[in-house]
Amino acid sequence: MSERTETRKQRAARRAGEFPPAPEALPRPVLDSHTHLDITVSEAGVPGGGPTDDPVGAVIAVAAGVGVDRLVQVGVDVESSRWGADVAERYAAVLSTVALHPNEAPRLADLDEALREIEALAARDRVRGVGETGMDFFRTGDEGRATQEESFRAHIAIAKRYGKALVIHDRDAHADVLRILDDEGAPDTVVLHCFSGDADFARECVRRGYLLSFAGTVTFGSAGALREAATVTPVDQLLVETDAPYLTPMPHRGRPNASYLIPLTVRFLAATTGTDLDELCAAISATGDRVFGPW
């Protein structure tokens, strides 16, 4: 989750509910591997506007209309994790992950109790991942990093205990994320959410068998290193996400994001990597089912 990467003007536009128009549908269905439905519907509303008595269902329906037929709802604290686990049980198109965000962990009065609640949620069938957890050296200073690391190590253990994918938030902390994974022993499935490294870091993650999930940031003009990283990522280790309502892809950067905008990032990645669009969609879909499925 990357609200702090936005400018004040971009945040104001996103919160005003100015959703972009729907893009052309994809030739094959894909998933949004990382979204925050709770924040989207509470801050930005529903794509297309207008009141609805089922905003989550409306977001799902708009996404399905352009070929995004599965969503992974991601938790960042106990409340959002519980909300996501419940939503996944109500909507066939949604699975969830549960965790304490690395910037959340140092703020907690009782980290152990929060971790116990996350572990209880991780045992639920439609919770398919533990995350987003990890390390963030951009927003948390030296004083909070020991607690971040303690929390990250605990989440790794939970993912391994329950056989769930580990979904990692890594901001300015590449070496430490790998160090901790090596120390603890990585789970069978590791996803680097909103991948933010360069080609060298991507190669290292690929070598370890990790999945790299690319967000709308890969479309930004300044993101040359991310595009290089995408070109060295095999299609069967690549996922695509929105991190909605944040990180809206170009040409709509600064407006609110939602799962229906995934086609913009998928088409951009296909052009950047020289991969046939149909082939890329099929690979993303298969990888999503392998990591999180069955739906």
GROMACS .gro file of C-alpha atoms in nm:
model
  295
    1MET     CA    1   0.000   0.000   0.000
    2SER     CA    2   0.160   0.325  -0.115
    3GLU     CA    3  -0.047   0.631  -0.026
    4ARG     CA    4   0.266   0.818   0.081
    5THR     CA    5   0.406   0.800  -0.274
    6GLU     CA    6   0.128   1.031  -0.395
    7THR     CA    7   0.143   1.408  -0.406
    8ARG     CA    8  -0.115   1.611  -0.214
    9LYS     CA    9  -0.287   1.700  -0.541
   10GLN     CA   10  -0.297   1.336  -0.649
   11ARG     CA   11  -0.445   1.227  -0.316
   12ALA     CA   12  -0.714   1.495  -0.342
   13ALA     CA   13  -0.806   1.382  -0.693
   14ARG     CA   14  -0.818   1.016  -0.589
   15ARG     CA   15  -1.038   1.084  -0.290
   16ALA     CA   16  -1.272   1.295  -0.502
   17GLY     CA   17  -1.385   0.976  -0.675
   18GLU     CA   18  -1.277   1.079  -1.025
   19PHE     CA   19  -1.244   0.728  -1.165
   20PRO     CA   20  -1.097   0.699  -1.518
   21PRO     CA   21  -1.302   0.548  -1.801
   22ALA     CA   22  -1.296   0.170  -1.843
   23PRO     CA   23  -1.019   0.043  -2.075
   24GLU     CA   24  -1.060  -0.210  -2.353
   25ALA     CA   25  -1.126  -0.560  -2.221
   26LEU     CA   26  -0.847  -0.815  -2.219
   27PRO     CA   27  -0.862  -1.116  -2.457
   28ARG     CA   28  -0.839  -1.358  -2.162
   29PRO     CA   29  -0.941  -1.316  -1.798
   30VAL     CA   30  -0.674  -1.229  -1.542
   31LEU     CA   31  -0.668  -1.153  -1.171
   32ASP     CA   32  -0.582  -0.847  -0.967
   33SER     CA   33  -0.331  -1.004  -0.728
   34HIS     CA   34  -0.336  -0.720  -0.471
   35THR     CA   35  -0.613  -0.474  -0.400
   36HIS     CA   36  -0.764  -0.292  -0.101
   37LEU     CA   37  -1.138  -0.304  -0.161
   38ASP     CA   38  -1.213  -0.168   0.183
   39ILE     CA   39  -1.017   0.151   0.121
   40THR     CA   40  -1.142   0.185  -0.236
   41VAL     CA   41  -1.510   0.179  -0.150
   42SER     CA   42  -1.471   0.394   0.162
   43GLU     CA   43  -1.252   0.664   0.005
   44ALA     CA   44  -1.320   0.664  -0.368
   45GLY     CA   45  -1.653   0.488  -0.408
   46VAL     CA   46  -1.742   0.276  -0.710
   47PRO     CA   47  -1.621   0.312  -1.071
   48GLY     CA   48  -1.898   0.463  -1.276
   49GLY     CA   49  -2.031   0.664  -0.984
   50GLY     CA   50  -2.371   0.662  -0.830
   51PRO     CA   51  -2.493   0.513  -0.501
   52THR     CA   52  -2.505   0.138  -0.452
   53ASP     CA   53  -2.613  -0.085  -0.169
   54ASP     CA   54  -2.335  -0.331  -0.260
   55PRO     CA   55  -2.017  -0.133  -0.341
   56VAL     CA   56  -1.788  -0.436  -0.323
   57GLY     CA   57  -2.012  -0.626  -0.565
   58ALA     CA   58  -2.016  -0.323  -0.794
   59VAL     CA   59  -1.634  -0.301  -0.801
   60ILE     CA   60  -1.618  -0.674  -0.880
   61ALA     CA   61  -1.875  -0.640  -1.160
   62VAL     CA   62  -1.698  -0.347  -1.329
   63ALA     CA   63  -1.370  -0.538  -1.319
   64ALA     CA   64  -1.528  -0.852  -1.463
   65GLY     CA   65  -1.659  -0.643  -1.751
   66VAL     CA   66  -1.304  -0.585  -1.878
   67GLY     CA   67  -1.171  -0.935  -1.809
   68VAL     CA   68  -1.051  -0.904  -1.449
   69ASP     CA   69  -1.250  -1.187  -1.296
   70ARG     CA   70  -1.061  -1.258  -0.969
   71LEU     CA   71  -0.942  -1.027  -0.692
   72VAL     CA   72  -0.710  -1.077  -0.396
   73GLN     CA   73  -0.814  -0.852  -0.108
   74VAL     CA   74  -0.513  -0.767   0.110
   75GLY     CA   75  -0.510  -0.698   0.482
   76VAL     CA   76  -0.283  -0.441   0.650
   77ASP     CA   77  -0.400  -0.468   1.012
   78VAL     CA   78  -0.630  -0.685   1.221
   79GLU     CA   79  -0.945  -0.493   1.124
   80SER     CA   80  -0.884  -0.497   0.747
   81SER     CA   81  -0.766  -0.859   0.761
   82ARG     CA   82  -1.086  -0.968   0.935
   83TRP     CA   83  -1.294  -0.761   0.690
   84GLY     CA   84  -1.117  -0.919   0.393
   85ALA     CA   85  -1.153  -1.273   0.525
   86ASP     CA   86  -1.528  -1.216   0.567
   87VAL     CA   87  -1.564  -1.060   0.221
   88ALA     CA   88  -1.385  -1.356   0.061
   89GLU     CA   89  -1.647  -1.586   0.212
   90ARG     CA   90  -1.929  -1.378   0.064
   91TYR     CA   91  -1.798  -1.323  -0.291
   92ALA     CA   92  -1.683  -1.607  -0.515
   93ALA     CA   93  -1.451  -1.375  -0.710
   94VAL     CA   94  -1.253  -1.269  -0.401
   95LEU     CA   95  -0.982  -1.440  -0.198
   96SER     CA   96  -0.794  -1.266   0.080
   97THR     CA   97  -0.465  -1.229   0.262
   98VAL     CA   98  -0.412  -1.126   0.624
   99ALA     CA   99  -0.128  -0.942   0.796
  100LEU     CA  100   0.006  -0.646   0.987
  101HIS     CA  101   0.165  -0.399   0.747
  102PRO     CA  102   0.532  -0.333   0.835
  103ASN     CA  103   0.451   0.027   0.915
  104GLU     CA  104   0.163  -0.081   1.136
  105ALA     CA  105   0.361  -0.320   1.355
  106PRO     CA  106   0.571  -0.059   1.542
  107ARG     CA  107   0.255   0.138   1.632
  108LEU     CA  108   0.083  -0.149   1.813
  109ALA     CA  109   0.052  -0.157   2.189
  110ASP     CA  110   0.045  -0.540   2.187
  111LEU     CA  111   0.214  -0.691   1.883
  112ASP     CA  112   0.185  -1.047   2.014
  113GLU     CA  113  -0.192  -1.023   2.054
  114ALA     CA  114  -0.231  -0.879   1.705
  115LEU     CA  115  -0.019  -1.160   1.562
  116ARG     CA  116  -0.237  -1.417   1.739
  117GLU     CA  117  -0.541  -1.266   1.571
  118ILE     CA  118  -0.371  -1.272   1.231
  119GLU     CA  119  -0.277  -1.637   1.281
  120ALA     CA  120  -0.635  -1.728   1.366
  121LEU     CA  121  -0.753  -1.561   1.046
  122ALA     CA  122  -0.479  -1.731   0.841
  123ALA     CA  123  -0.634  -2.068   0.922
  124ARG     CA  124  -0.953  -1.982   0.731
  125ASP     CA  125  -1.000  -2.157   0.397
  126ARG     CA  126  -1.051  -1.853   0.174
  127VAL     CA  127  -0.754  -1.672   0.326
  128ARG     CA  128  -0.483  -1.776   0.082
  129GLY     CA  129  -0.191  -1.553   0.178
  130VAL     CA  130  -0.011  -1.393   0.469
  131GLY     CA  131   0.064  -1.034   0.380
  132GLU     CA  132   0.126  -0.764   0.322
  133THR     CA  133   0.416  -0.802   0.559
  134GLY     CA  134   0.784  -0.720   0.519
  135MET     CA  135   1.012  -0.424   0.573
  136ASP     CA  136   0.973  -0.055   0.492
  137PHE     CA  137   1.269   0.175   0.554
  138PHE     CA  138   1.104   0.471   0.378
  139ARG     CA  139   0.831   0.543   0.631
  140THR     CA  140   0.968   0.377   0.945
  141GLY     CA  141   1.291   0.502   1.100
  142ASP     CA  142   1.559   0.317   1.291
  143GLU     CA  143   1.352   0.316   1.609
  144GLY     CA  144   1.082   0.095   1.457
  145ARG     CA  145   1.284  -0.145   1.247
  146ALA     CA  146   1.345  -0.407   1.514
  147THR     CA  147   0.969  -0.439   1.562
  148GLN     CA  148   0.917  -0.457   1.187
  149GLU     CA  149   1.166  -0.740   1.168
  150GLU     CA  150   1.008  -0.925   1.460
  151SER     CA  151   0.668  -0.896   1.292
  152PHE     CA  152   0.803  -1.004   0.953
  153ARG     CA  153   0.966  -1.314   1.102
  154ALA     CA  154   0.641  -1.404   1.278
  155HIS     CA  155   0.444  -1.369   0.953
  156ILE     CA  156   0.691  -1.595   0.772
  157ALA     CA  157   0.633  -1.860   1.036
  158ILE     CA  158   0.254  -1.826   1.005
  159ALA     CA  159   0.270  -1.861   0.625
  160LYS     CA  160   0.478  -2.177   0.659
  161ARG     CA  161   0.257  -2.326   0.930
  162TYR     CA  162  -0.058  -2.289   0.724
  163GLY     CA  163   0.088  -2.341   0.377
  164LYS     CA  164  -0.013  -1.994   0.256
  165ALA     CA  165   0.162  -1.762   0.012
  166LEU     CA  166   0.377  -1.493   0.174
  167VAL     CA  167   0.299  -1.148   0.027
  168ILE     CA  168   0.584  -0.905   0.090
  169HIS     CA  169   0.588  -0.527   0.113
  170ASP     CA  170   0.948  -0.421   0.047
  171ARG     CA  171   1.033  -0.054   0.034
  172ASP     CA  172   1.399   0.052   0.037
  173ALA     CA  173   1.478  -0.274   0.217
  174HIS     CA  174   1.575  -0.527  -0.051
  175ALA     CA  175   1.885  -0.668   0.119
  176ASP     CA  176   1.716  -0.698   0.459
  177VAL     CA  177   1.411  -0.872   0.313
  178LEU     CA  178   1.633  -1.135   0.153
  179ARG     CA  179   1.844  -1.168   0.467
  180ILE     CA  180   1.540  -1.238   0.683
  181LEU     CA  181   1.392  -1.484   0.432
  182ASP     CA  182   1.725  -1.668   0.428
  183ASP     CA  183   1.742  -1.670   0.809
  184GLU     CA  184   1.391  -1.804   0.854
  185GLY     CA  185   1.367  -2.018   0.541
  186ALA     CA  186   1.120  -1.887   0.286
  187PRO     CA  187   0.775  -2.043   0.244
  188ASP     CA  188   0.711  -2.240  -0.073
  189THR     CA  189   0.541  -1.938  -0.232
  190VAL     CA  190   0.670  -1.581  -0.199
  191VAL     CA  191   0.520  -1.281  -0.379
  192LEU     CA  192   0.703  -0.947  -0.396
  193HIS     CA  193   0.405  -0.711  -0.399
  194CYS     CA  194   0.438  -0.389  -0.603
  195PHE     CA  195   0.787  -0.495  -0.707
  196SER     CA  196   1.018  -0.196  -0.670
  197GLY     CA  197   1.366  -0.328  -0.747
  198ASP     CA  198   1.592  -0.310  -1.047
  199ALA     CA  199   1.688  -0.585  -1.291
  200ASP     CA  200   1.963  -0.723  -1.066
  201PHE     CA  201   1.726  -0.758  -0.771
  202ALA     CA  202   1.464  -0.910  -1.002
  203ARG     CA  203   1.714  -1.172  -1.121
  204GLU     CA  204   1.796  -1.261  -0.761
  205CYS     CA  205   1.429  -1.300  -0.673
  206VAL     CA  206   1.364  -1.504  -0.988
  207ARG     CA  207   1.660  -1.729  -0.905
  208ARG     CA  208   1.504  -1.798  -0.565
  209GLY     CA  209   1.172  -1.888  -0.726
  210TYR     CA  210   0.983  -1.585  -0.598
  211LEU     CA  211   0.691  -1.422  -0.782
  212LEU     CA  212   0.719  -1.057  -0.887
  213SER     CA  213   0.394  -0.859  -0.892
  214PHE     CA  214   0.400  -0.539  -1.098
  215ALA     CA  215   0.166  -0.247  -1.027
  216GLY     CA  216   0.078   0.066  -1.222
  217THR     CA  217   0.414   0.212  -1.119
  218VAL     CA  218   0.576   0.021  -1.407
  219THR     CA  219   0.394   0.258  -1.647
  220PHE     CA  220   0.533   0.576  -1.488
  221GLY     CA  221   0.780   0.774  -1.697
  222SER     CA  222   1.050   0.759  -1.429
  223ALA     CA  223   1.027   0.382  -1.385
  224GLY     CA  224   1.292   0.268  -1.632
  225ALA     CA  225   1.451   0.035  -1.376
  226LEU     CA  226   1.116  -0.132  -1.315
  227ARG     CA  227   1.066  -0.191  -1.684
  228GLU     CA  228   1.410  -0.352  -1.704
  229ALA     CA  229   1.313  -0.572  -1.411
  230ALA     CA  230   0.998  -0.680  -1.594
  231THR     CA  231   1.198  -0.782  -1.901
  232VAL     CA  232   1.410  -1.028  -1.697
  233THR     CA  233   1.110  -1.183  -1.519
  234PRO     CA  234   0.981  -1.508  -1.674
  235VAL     CA  235   0.611  -1.493  -1.754
  236ASP     CA  236   0.541  -1.780  -1.515
  237GLN     CA  237   0.686  -1.578  -1.225
  238LEU     CA  238   0.498  -1.257  -1.301
  239LEU     CA  239   0.179  -1.120  -1.152
  240VAL     CA  240  -0.006  -0.791  -1.200
  241GLU     CA  241  -0.184  -0.584  -0.937
  242THR     CA  242  -0.349  -0.251  -0.875
  243ASP     CA  243  -0.275  -0.186  -0.505
  244ALA     CA  244  -0.603   0.004  -0.545
  245PRO     CA  245  -0.703   0.270  -0.476
  246TYR     CA  246  -0.335   0.370  -0.511
  247LEU     CA  247  -0.080   0.364  -0.796
  248THR     CA  248  -0.316   0.421  -1.087
  249PRO     CA  249  -0.140   0.343  -1.416
  250MET     CA  250  -0.071   0.599  -1.683
  251PRO     CA  251  -0.232   0.791  -1.841
  252HIS     CA  252  -0.452   0.831  -1.531
  253ARG     CA  253  -0.192   0.868  -1.256
  254GLY     CA  254  -0.336   1.058  -0.961
  255ARG     CA  255  -0.693   0.946  -1.014
  256PRO     CA  256  -0.845   0.663  -0.804
  257ASN     CA  257  -0.751   0.310  -0.898
  258ALA     CA  258  -0.963  -0.005  -0.899
  259SER     CA  259  -0.930  -0.356  -1.037
  260TYR     CA  260  -1.096  -0.268  -1.367
  261LEU     CA  261  -0.781  -0.075  -1.466
  262ILE     CA  262  -0.559  -0.386  -1.463
  263PRO     CA  263  -0.580  -0.409  -1.847
  264LEU     CA  264  -0.373  -0.089  -1.877
  265THR     CA  265  -0.084  -0.243  -1.685
  266VAL     CA  266  -0.113  -0.582  -1.858
  267ARG     CA  267  -0.103  -0.426  -2.205
  268PHE     CA  268   0.189  -0.208  -2.103
  269LEU     CA  269   0.382  -0.509  -1.976
  270ALA     CA  270   0.309  -0.705  -2.291
  271ALA     CA  271   0.451  -0.422  -2.504
  272THR     CA  272   0.748  -0.368  -2.272
  273THR     CA  273   0.850  -0.733  -2.256
  274GLY     CA  274   0.763  -0.819  -2.616
  275THR     CA  275   0.518  -1.086  -2.500
  276ASP     CA  276   0.205  -1.169  -2.693
  277LEU     CA  277  -0.090  -1.021  -2.501
  278ASP     CA  278  -0.293  -1.341  -2.512
  279GLU     CA  279   0.006  -1.542  -2.390
  280LEU     CA  280   0.073  -1.297  -2.107
  281CYS     CA  281  -0.289  -1.303  -1.991
  282ALA     CA  282  -0.290  -1.683  -1.990
  283ALA     CA  283   0.035  -1.693  -1.791
  284ILE     CA  284  -0.084  -1.437  -1.533
  285SER     CA  285  -0.410  -1.625  -1.489
  286ALA     CA  286  -0.236  -1.961  -1.445
  287THR     CA  287   0.014  -1.816  -1.198
  288GLY     CA  288  -0.263  -1.655  -0.996
  289ASP     CA  289  -0.445  -1.988  -0.970
  290ARG     CA  290  -0.120  -2.161  -0.870
  291VAL     CA  291  -0.040  -1.905  -0.600
  292PHE     CA  292  -0.385  -1.828  -0.456
  293GLY     CA  293  -0.638  -2.063  -0.612
  294PRO     CA  294  -0.864  -2.240  -0.655
  295TRP     CA  295  -1.124  -1.968  -0.635
   0.00000   0.00000   0.00000
